[in-house]
Amino acid sequence: MCSSDLSRYRCLSCGKPAQFTRYIDTETREHLSPAVGKCNRENNCGHHITPKQYFESNGITPKPPQRKQVAAIKKIPISFIDTELFKASHKGYEVNYFVTFLNNHFGTDIAGQLVSKYFIGTSKHWEGANVFWQIDIAGKVRDGKIMLYSPTTGKRVKQPYNYINWVHNSIKSPVFNLQQCFFGEHLLKGNIKTVAIVESEKTAVIASYFYPQFVWLAAGSIDGLTPEKCKVLKGRTVTLFPDL
């Protein structure tokens, strides 16, 4: 491969100084023949010999560019939450504000069904906090999103700050490779219903009661509908419900 040298030399054709740009070999970083280059005085001189012309006229076959060796990137395996920690979160619902909200609006029976369906957990990270576990289609727990809701309105608590954290952070896991999946993804296994995807975990839980003809999943955030997550939806009918 060849490129232009930004330095200017005396042109061999017109003799003008600092007007001639020479080509260099990018592999050796050396100039080609002194005549191989281009004069800046296109109208008055017009000297221009390209590397290709030089090689062809001298019967030279240029070497193909050397491909740089790229070191193999070691793929870090996906991390999962310990099963015992996951199971331990399925209690303390009397102090779980989100579950309290569900109980108040749907009654304890329906609320219990929704909690069991999505494996909603309780967290001690904040008083009243809940855990939305991300369980993949293989039944493995990728992580849990800890959130805090108002027990009366069901709205997220955002003051004095946004109450969102991850279980792997709360337990101070030293090495954790989080690769998120859809919230509710475990419901896809053996289910042929149309998939409905919303942004919020809360919306997915509540919508699953009112519209049971869908499998309700949550992307978890406005940018949570990633190609990696969506691989699990291959071959399925999917309807997206954006926030309004």
PDB file of C-alpha atoms in Angstrom:
ATOM      1  CA  MET A   1       0.000   0.000   0.000  1.00  0.00           C
ATOM      2  CA  CYS A   2       1.126   3.549  -0.735  1.00  0.00           C
ATOM      3  CA  SER A   3       0.207   6.960   0.555  1.00  0.00           C
ATOM      4  CA  SER A   4       1.184  10.559  -0.016  1.00  0.00           C
ATOM      5  CA  ASP A   5       3.962  12.218   1.936  1.00  0.00           C
ATOM      6  CA  LEU A   6       2.707  15.609   3.141  1.00  0.00           C
ATOM      7  CA  SER A   7       6.202  17.091   2.727  1.00  0.00           C
ATOM      8  CA  ARG A   8       6.831  19.009  -0.516  1.00  0.00           C
ATOM      9  CA  TYR A   9       9.922  18.541  -2.745  1.00  0.00           C
ATOM     10  CA  ARG A  10      11.387  20.108  -5.895  1.00  0.00           C
ATOM     11  CA  CYS A  11       9.524  18.895  -8.964  1.00  0.00           C
ATOM     12  CA  LEU A  12      11.781  17.019 -11.400  1.00  0.00           C
ATOM     13  CA  SER A  13       9.725  18.206 -14.372  1.00  0.00           C
ATOM     14  CA  CYS A  14       9.244  21.946 -13.830  1.00  0.00           C
ATOM     15  CA  GLY A  15      12.055  22.443 -11.298  1.00  0.00           C
ATOM     16  CA  LYS A  16       9.882  24.451  -8.912  1.00  0.00           C
ATOM     17  CA  PRO A  17      10.794  23.912  -5.243  1.00  0.00           C
ATOM     18  CA  ALA A  18       8.300  22.763  -2.566  1.00  0.00           C
ATOM     19  CA  GLN A  19       5.656  21.789  -5.143  1.00  0.00           C
ATOM     20  CA  PHE A  20       6.116  18.023  -5.494  1.00  0.00           C
ATOM     21  CA  THR A  21       4.445  15.422  -3.259  1.00  0.00           C
ATOM     22  CA  ARG A  22       6.070  11.997  -3.237  1.00  0.00           C
ATOM     23  CA  TYR A  23       4.438   8.648  -2.554  1.00  0.00           C
ATOM     24  CA  ILE A  24       5.699   6.367   0.198  1.00  0.00           C
ATOM     25  CA  ASP A  25       5.368   2.667   0.849  1.00  0.00           C
ATOM     26  CA  THR A  26       3.228   2.363   4.000  1.00  0.00           C
ATOM     27  CA  GLU A  27       4.854  -0.950   4.899  1.00  0.00           C
ATOM     28  CA  THR A  28       8.500   0.191   4.730  1.00  0.00           C
ATOM     29  CA  ARG A  29       7.757   3.896   5.282  1.00  0.00           C
ATOM     30  CA  GLU A  30      10.225   4.635   2.460  1.00  0.00           C
ATOM     31  CA  HIS A  31       9.719   6.771  -0.647  1.00  0.00           C
ATOM     32  CA  LEU A  32       9.288   5.173  -4.048  1.00  0.00           C
ATOM     33  CA  SER A  33      11.293   6.457  -7.013  1.00  0.00           C
ATOM     34  CA  PRO A  34      11.953  10.248  -6.909  1.00  0.00           C
ATOM     35  CA  ALA A  35       9.729  10.702  -9.954  1.00  0.00           C
ATOM     36  CA  VAL A  36       6.723   8.942  -8.399  1.00  0.00           C
ATOM     37  CA  GLY A  37       4.483  11.673  -7.099  1.00  0.00           C
ATOM     38  CA  LYS A  38       2.372  14.672  -8.060  1.00  0.00           C
ATOM     39  CA  CYS A  39       3.260  18.282  -8.804  1.00  0.00           C
ATOM     40  CA  ASN A  40       1.029  20.826  -7.131  1.00  0.00           C
ATOM     41  CA  ARG A  41       1.160  23.013 -10.268  1.00  0.00           C
ATOM     42  CA  GLU A  42      -1.477  20.999 -12.138  1.00  0.00           C
ATOM     43  CA  ASN A  43      -2.137  23.611 -14.837  1.00  0.00           C
ATOM     44  CA  ASN A  44       1.464  24.708 -15.454  1.00  0.00           C
ATOM     45  CA  CYS A  45       3.244  21.378 -14.963  1.00  0.00           C
ATOM     46  CA  GLY A  46       0.810  18.489 -14.489  1.00  0.00           C
ATOM     47  CA  HIS A  47       3.459  15.920 -13.525  1.00  0.00           C
ATOM     48  CA  HIS A  48       1.744  12.972 -11.860  1.00  0.00           C
ATOM     49  CA  ILE A  49       3.041   9.430 -11.752  1.00  0.00           C
ATOM     50  CA  THR A  50       1.028   7.093  -9.541  1.00  0.00           C
ATOM     51  CA  PRO A  51       2.479   4.070  -7.728  1.00  0.00           C
ATOM     52  CA  LYS A  52       0.370   1.833  -9.990  1.00  0.00           C
ATOM     53  CA  GLN A  53       1.904   3.376 -13.111  1.00  0.00           C
ATOM     54  CA  TYR A  54       5.365   3.039 -11.618  1.00  0.00           C
ATOM     55  CA  PHE A  55       4.872  -0.626 -10.748  1.00  0.00           C
ATOM     56  CA  GLU A  56       3.386  -1.473 -14.154  1.00  0.00           C
ATOM     57  CA  SER A  57       6.106   0.306 -16.147  1.00  0.00           C
ATOM     58  CA  ASN A  58       8.846  -1.419 -14.143  1.00  0.00           C
ATOM     59  CA  GLY A  59       7.230  -4.860 -14.060  1.00  0.00           C
ATOM     60  CA  ILE A  60       6.916  -4.802 -10.290  1.00  0.00           C
ATOM     61  CA  THR A  61       4.148  -6.731  -8.505  1.00  0.00           C
ATOM     62  CA  PRO A  62       3.322  -4.839  -5.304  1.00  0.00           C
ATOM     63  CA  LYS A  63       3.032  -6.857  -2.128  1.00  0.00           C
ATOM     64  CA  PRO A  64      -0.508  -7.263  -0.823  1.00  0.00           C
ATOM     65  CA  PRO A  65      -1.168  -5.351   2.394  1.00  0.00           C
ATOM     66  CA  GLN A  66      -0.271  -7.305   5.512  1.00  0.00           C
ATOM     67  CA  ARG A  67      -3.231  -7.960   7.728  1.00  0.00           C
ATOM     68  CA  LYS A  68      -2.581  -7.131  11.313  1.00  0.00           C
ATOM     69  CA  GLN A  69      -2.933  -9.975  13.728  1.00  0.00           C
ATOM     70  CA  VAL A  70      -5.844  -9.268  16.050  1.00  0.00           C
ATOM     71  CA  ALA A  71      -5.602 -10.877  19.437  1.00  0.00           C
ATOM     72  CA  ALA A  72      -8.552 -13.122  20.227  1.00  0.00           C
ATOM     73  CA  ILE A  73     -10.898 -11.508  22.703  1.00  0.00           C
ATOM     74  CA  LYS A  74     -11.696 -13.818  25.552  1.00  0.00           C
ATOM     75  CA  LYS A  75     -15.443 -14.059  25.975  1.00  0.00           C
ATOM     76  CA  ILE A  76     -16.494 -13.529  29.561  1.00  0.00           C
ATOM     77  CA  PRO A  77     -19.302 -15.898  30.579  1.00  0.00           C
ATOM     78  CA  ILE A  78     -22.649 -14.516  31.698  1.00  0.00           C
ATOM     79  CA  SER A  79     -23.007 -14.234  35.460  1.00  0.00           C
ATOM     80  CA  PHE A  80     -26.027 -15.530  37.349  1.00  0.00           C
ATOM     81  CA  ILE A  81     -27.508 -14.917  40.784  1.00  0.00           C
ATOM     82  CA  ASP A  82     -27.209 -17.649  43.395  1.00  0.00           C
ATOM     83  CA  THR A  83     -30.418 -19.694  43.613  1.00  0.00           C
ATOM     84  CA  GLU A  84     -30.563 -19.489  47.410  1.00  0.00           C
ATOM     85  CA  LEU A  85     -30.382 -15.686  47.305  1.00  0.00           C
ATOM     86  CA  PHE A  86     -33.162 -15.657  44.734  1.00  0.00           C
ATOM     87  CA  LYS A  87     -35.372 -17.925  46.866  1.00  0.00           C
ATOM     88  CA  ALA A  88     -34.660 -15.929  50.019  1.00  0.00           C
ATOM     89  CA  SER A  89     -36.300 -12.861  48.463  1.00  0.00           C
ATOM     90  CA  HIS A  90     -39.689 -14.552  48.226  1.00  0.00           C
ATOM     91  CA  LYS A  91     -40.912 -13.491  51.629  1.00  0.00           C
ATOM     92  CA  GLY A  92     -41.470 -10.336  53.633  1.00  0.00           C
ATOM     93  CA  TYR A  93     -44.300  -9.287  51.354  1.00  0.00           C
ATOM     94  CA  GLU A  94     -46.047  -7.533  54.235  1.00  0.00           C
ATOM     95  CA  VAL A  95     -43.312  -4.855  54.097  1.00  0.00           C
ATOM     96  CA  ASN A  96     -43.025  -4.833  50.297  1.00  0.00           C
ATOM     97  CA  TYR A  97     -44.576  -1.556  49.094  1.00  0.00           C
ATOM     98  CA  PHE A  98     -45.163  -2.744  45.540  1.00  0.00           C
ATOM     99  CA  VAL A  99     -46.961  -5.853  46.751  1.00  0.00           C
ATOM    100  CA  THR A 100     -48.990  -3.655  49.112  1.00  0.00           C
ATOM    101  CA  PHE A 101     -50.060  -1.592  46.110  1.00  0.00           C
ATOM    102  CA  LEU A 102     -51.100  -4.756  44.231  1.00  0.00           C
ATOM    103  CA  ASN A 103     -53.027  -6.031  47.261  1.00  0.00           C
ATOM    104  CA  ASN A 104     -54.894  -2.733  47.606  1.00  0.00           C
ATOM    105  CA  HIS A 105     -55.935  -2.609  43.960  1.00  0.00           C
ATOM    106  CA  PHE A 106     -56.463  -6.244  43.003  1.00  0.00           C
ATOM    107  CA  GLY A 107     -56.981  -8.092  46.269  1.00  0.00           C
ATOM    108  CA  THR A 108     -54.608 -10.548  47.895  1.00  0.00           C
ATOM    109  CA  ASP A 109     -55.554 -13.519  45.685  1.00  0.00           C
ATOM    110  CA  ILE A 110     -54.864 -11.830  42.340  1.00  0.00           C
ATOM    111  CA  ALA A 111     -51.859  -9.980  43.754  1.00  0.00           C
ATOM    112  CA  GLY A 112     -50.457 -13.299  44.959  1.00  0.00           C
ATOM    113  CA  GLN A 113     -50.890 -14.796  41.492  1.00  0.00           C
ATOM    114  CA  LEU A 114     -49.056 -11.881  39.871  1.00  0.00           C
ATOM    115  CA  VAL A 115     -46.238 -12.061  42.425  1.00  0.00           C
ATOM    116  CA  SER A 116     -45.831 -15.806  41.853  1.00  0.00           C
ATOM    117  CA  LYS A 117     -46.064 -15.471  38.077  1.00  0.00           C
ATOM    118  CA  TYR A 118     -43.197 -12.977  37.880  1.00  0.00           C
ATOM    119  CA  PHE A 119     -41.304 -14.187  40.970  1.00  0.00           C
ATOM    120  CA  ILE A 120     -41.391 -10.695  42.478  1.00  0.00           C
ATOM    121  CA  GLY A 121     -39.086 -10.523  45.497  1.00  0.00           C
ATOM    122  CA  THR A 122     -38.525  -8.351  48.534  1.00  0.00           C
ATOM    123  CA  SER A 123     -35.295  -6.467  49.200  1.00  0.00           C
ATOM    124  CA  LYS A 124     -33.831  -5.034  52.392  1.00  0.00           C
ATOM    125  CA  HIS A 125     -31.759  -2.559  50.404  1.00  0.00           C
ATOM    126  CA  TRP A 126     -34.376   0.117  51.125  1.00  0.00           C
ATOM    127  CA  GLU A 127     -37.379  -0.074  53.389  1.00  0.00           C
ATOM    128  CA  GLY A 128     -40.318  -1.313  51.302  1.00  0.00           C
ATOM    129  CA  ALA A 129     -38.221  -2.157  48.240  1.00  0.00           C
ATOM    130  CA  ASN A 130     -39.037  -4.958  45.808  1.00  0.00           C
ATOM    131  CA  VAL A 131     -36.979  -6.984  43.325  1.00  0.00           C
ATOM    132  CA  PHE A 132     -37.918  -7.544  39.709  1.00  0.00           C
ATOM    133  CA  TRP A 133     -35.903 -10.655  38.858  1.00  0.00           C
ATOM    134  CA  GLN A 134     -34.704 -11.147  35.289  1.00  0.00           C
ATOM    135  CA  ILE A 135     -35.083 -14.863  34.633  1.00  0.00           C
ATOM    136  CA  ASP A 136     -34.134 -16.047  31.159  1.00  0.00           C
ATOM    137  CA  ILE A 137     -35.942 -18.626  29.057  1.00  0.00           C
ATOM    138  CA  ALA A 138     -33.640 -21.329  30.426  1.00  0.00           C
ATOM    139  CA  GLY A 139     -34.783 -20.511  33.963  1.00  0.00           C
ATOM    140  CA  LYS A 140     -31.495 -18.929  35.066  1.00  0.00           C
ATOM    141  CA  VAL A 141     -31.577 -15.739  37.125  1.00  0.00           C
ATOM    142  CA  ARG A 142     -29.505 -13.098  35.315  1.00  0.00           C
ATOM    143  CA  ASP A 143     -29.962 -10.422  38.003  1.00  0.00           C
ATOM    144  CA  GLY A 144     -32.602  -8.526  39.937  1.00  0.00           C
ATOM    145  CA  LYS A 145     -33.576  -4.875  39.677  1.00  0.00           C
ATOM    146  CA  ILE A 146     -34.253  -3.379  43.078  1.00  0.00           C
ATOM    147  CA  MET A 147     -36.871  -0.610  43.007  1.00  0.00           C
ATOM    148  CA  LEU A 148     -39.012   1.395  45.390  1.00  0.00           C
ATOM    149  CA  TYR A 149     -42.661   2.271  44.797  1.00  0.00           C
ATOM    150  CA  SER A 150     -45.293   4.191  46.698  1.00  0.00           C
ATOM    151  CA  PRO A 151     -47.620   1.688  48.433  1.00  0.00           C
ATOM    152  CA  THR A 152     -50.612   3.975  47.766  1.00  0.00           C
ATOM    153  CA  THR A 153     -50.105   5.347  44.255  1.00  0.00           C
ATOM    154  CA  GLY A 154     -47.880   2.626  42.828  1.00  0.00           C
ATOM    155  CA  LYS A 155     -45.600   5.261  41.351  1.00  0.00           C
ATOM    156  CA  ARG A 156     -41.835   5.008  41.507  1.00  0.00           C
ATOM    157  CA  VAL A 157     -40.133   6.910  44.289  1.00  0.00           C
ATOM    158  CA  LYS A 158     -37.734   9.393  42.674  1.00  0.00           C
ATOM    159  CA  GLN A 159     -37.005  11.774  45.549  1.00  0.00           C
ATOM    160  CA  PRO A 160     -34.529  12.593  46.952  1.00  0.00           C
ATOM    161  CA  TYR A 161     -33.009  10.342  44.255  1.00  0.00           C
ATOM    162  CA  ASN A 162     -33.984   7.594  41.834  1.00  0.00           C
ATOM    163  CA  TYR A 163     -34.435   4.407  43.842  1.00  0.00           C
ATOM    164  CA  ILE A 164     -33.036   1.830  41.420  1.00  0.00           C
ATOM    165  CA  ASN A 165     -30.213  -0.616  42.044  1.00  0.00           C
ATOM    166  CA  TRP A 166     -29.130  -4.114  41.052  1.00  0.00           C
ATOM    167  CA  VAL A 167     -28.859  -7.122  43.316  1.00  0.00           C
ATOM    168  CA  HIS A 168     -25.284  -7.851  42.252  1.00  0.00           C
ATOM    169  CA  ASN A 169     -24.376  -4.302  43.359  1.00  0.00           C
ATOM    170  CA  SER A 170     -26.195  -4.565  46.654  1.00  0.00           C
ATOM    171  CA  ILE A 171     -24.346  -7.765  47.577  1.00  0.00           C
ATOM    172  CA  LYS A 172     -21.087  -6.191  46.353  1.00  0.00           C
ATOM    173  CA  SER A 173     -20.279  -8.990  43.943  1.00  0.00           C
ATOM    174  CA  PRO A 174     -16.585  -8.437  43.016  1.00  0.00           C
ATOM    175  CA  VAL A 175     -16.865  -9.806  39.486  1.00  0.00           C
ATOM    176  CA  PHE A 176     -20.226  -9.874  37.751  1.00  0.00           C
ATOM    177  CA  ASN A 177     -20.863  -9.887  34.011  1.00  0.00           C
ATOM    178  CA  LEU A 178     -24.443  -8.703  33.732  1.00  0.00           C
ATOM    179  CA  GLN A 179     -26.161  -9.533  30.460  1.00  0.00           C
ATOM    180  CA  GLN A 180     -29.764  -8.564  30.831  1.00  0.00           C
ATOM    181  CA  CYS A 181     -32.742 -10.447  29.474  1.00  0.00           C
ATOM    182  CA  PHE A 182     -36.368  -9.407  29.321  1.00  0.00           C
ATOM    183  CA  PHE A 183     -38.250  -9.199  32.584  1.00  0.00           C
ATOM    184  CA  GLY A 184     -40.749 -12.054  32.302  1.00  0.00           C
ATOM    185  CA  GLU A 185     -38.689 -13.930  29.705  1.00  0.00           C
ATOM    186  CA  HIS A 186     -39.139 -17.179  31.643  1.00  0.00           C
ATOM    187  CA  LEU A 187     -42.841 -17.072  30.653  1.00  0.00           C
ATOM    188  CA  LEU A 188     -41.941 -17.664  26.988  1.00  0.00           C
ATOM    189  CA  LYS A 189     -40.994 -21.296  27.515  1.00  0.00           C
ATOM    190  CA  GLY A 190     -43.735 -23.547  26.193  1.00  0.00           C
ATOM    191  CA  ASN A 191     -45.973 -20.549  25.495  1.00  0.00           C
ATOM    192  CA  ILE A 192     -47.187 -19.741  21.977  1.00  0.00           C
ATOM    193  CA  LYS A 193     -49.180 -16.604  22.809  1.00  0.00           C
ATOM    194  CA  THR A 194     -48.405 -13.297  21.126  1.00  0.00           C
ATOM    195  CA  VAL A 195     -45.630 -11.483  22.973  1.00  0.00           C
ATOM    196  CA  ALA A 196     -46.344  -7.976  24.259  1.00  0.00           C
ATOM    197  CA  ILE A 197     -43.392  -5.809  25.249  1.00  0.00           C
ATOM    198  CA  VAL A 198     -43.538  -2.674  27.392  1.00  0.00           C
ATOM    199  CA  GLU A 199     -40.818  -0.611  29.011  1.00  0.00           C
ATOM    200  CA  SER A 200     -41.732  -0.858  32.703  1.00  0.00           C
ATOM    201  CA  GLU A 201     -41.759  -4.026  34.795  1.00  0.00           C
ATOM    202  CA  LYS A 202     -44.751  -2.667  36.735  1.00  0.00           C
ATOM    203  CA  THR A 203     -46.698  -2.214  33.484  1.00  0.00           C
ATOM    204  CA  ALA A 204     -45.963  -5.781  32.405  1.00  0.00           C
ATOM    205  CA  VAL A 205     -47.177  -7.200  35.724  1.00  0.00           C
ATOM    206  CA  ILE A 206     -50.435  -5.221  35.740  1.00  0.00           C
ATOM    207  CA  ALA A 207     -51.148  -5.643  32.013  1.00  0.00           C
ATOM    208  CA  SER A 208     -50.786  -9.412  32.353  1.00  0.00           C
ATOM    209  CA  TYR A 209     -53.932  -9.385  34.501  1.00  0.00           C
ATOM    210  CA  PHE A 210     -56.051  -7.230  32.178  1.00  0.00           C
ATOM    211  CA  TYR A 211     -54.842  -8.772  28.906  1.00  0.00           C
ATOM    212  CA  PRO A 212     -53.976 -12.431  29.573  1.00  0.00           C
ATOM    213  CA  GLN A 213     -54.062 -13.250  25.844  1.00  0.00           C
ATOM    214  CA  PHE A 214     -50.478 -11.887  25.657  1.00  0.00           C
ATOM    215  CA  VAL A 215     -47.196 -12.911  27.248  1.00  0.00           C
ATOM    216  CA  TRP A 216     -46.131  -9.634  28.862  1.00  0.00           C
ATOM    217  CA  LEU A 217     -42.443  -8.758  28.959  1.00  0.00           C
ATOM    218  CA  ALA A 218     -40.620  -5.596  29.975  1.00  0.00           C
ATOM    219  CA  ALA A 219     -37.515  -4.176  28.314  1.00  0.00           C
ATOM    220  CA  GLY A 220     -36.684  -2.375  31.564  1.00  0.00           C
ATOM    221  CA  SER A 221     -35.660   0.980  30.078  1.00  0.00           C
ATOM    222  CA  ILE A 222     -36.117   3.190  27.051  1.00  0.00           C
ATOM    223  CA  ASP A 223     -32.982   1.696  25.460  1.00  0.00           C
ATOM    224  CA  GLY A 224     -33.601  -1.836  26.731  1.00  0.00           C
ATOM    225  CA  LEU A 225     -34.908  -3.300  23.467  1.00  0.00           C
ATOM    226  CA  THR A 226     -31.508  -4.539  22.334  1.00  0.00           C
ATOM    227  CA  PRO A 227     -30.699  -6.994  19.499  1.00  0.00           C
ATOM    228  CA  GLU A 228     -29.123  -9.378  22.029  1.00  0.00           C
ATOM    229  CA  LYS A 229     -32.289  -9.502  24.118  1.00  0.00           C
ATOM    230  CA  CYS A 230     -34.509  -9.886  21.069  1.00  0.00           C
ATOM    231  CA  LYS A 231     -32.809 -13.086  19.869  1.00  0.00           C
ATOM    232  CA  VAL A 232     -35.128 -15.036  22.145  1.00  0.00           C
ATOM    233  CA  LEU A 233     -38.131 -13.662  20.187  1.00  0.00           C
ATOM    234  CA  LYS A 234     -37.135 -15.260  16.883  1.00  0.00           C
ATOM    235  CA  GLY A 235     -40.143 -16.826  15.160  1.00  0.00           C
ATOM    236  CA  ARG A 236     -42.658 -15.268  17.551  1.00  0.00           C
ATOM    237  CA  THR A 237     -45.407 -12.728  16.962  1.00  0.00           C
ATOM    238  CA  VAL A 238     -44.523  -9.589  18.907  1.00  0.00           C
ATOM    239  CA  THR A 239     -46.441  -6.390  19.654  1.00  0.00           C
ATOM    240  CA  LEU A 240     -44.668  -3.364  21.127  1.00  0.00           C
ATOM    241  CA  PHE A 241     -46.507  -1.023  23.481  1.00  0.00           C
ATOM    242  CA  PRO A 242     -44.507   2.200  23.926  1.00  0.00           C
ATOM    243  CA  ASP A 243     -45.088   4.432  26.930  1.00  0.00           C
ATOM    244  CA  LEU A 244     -47.549   7.242  26.336  1.00  0.00           C
TER     245      LEU A 244
END
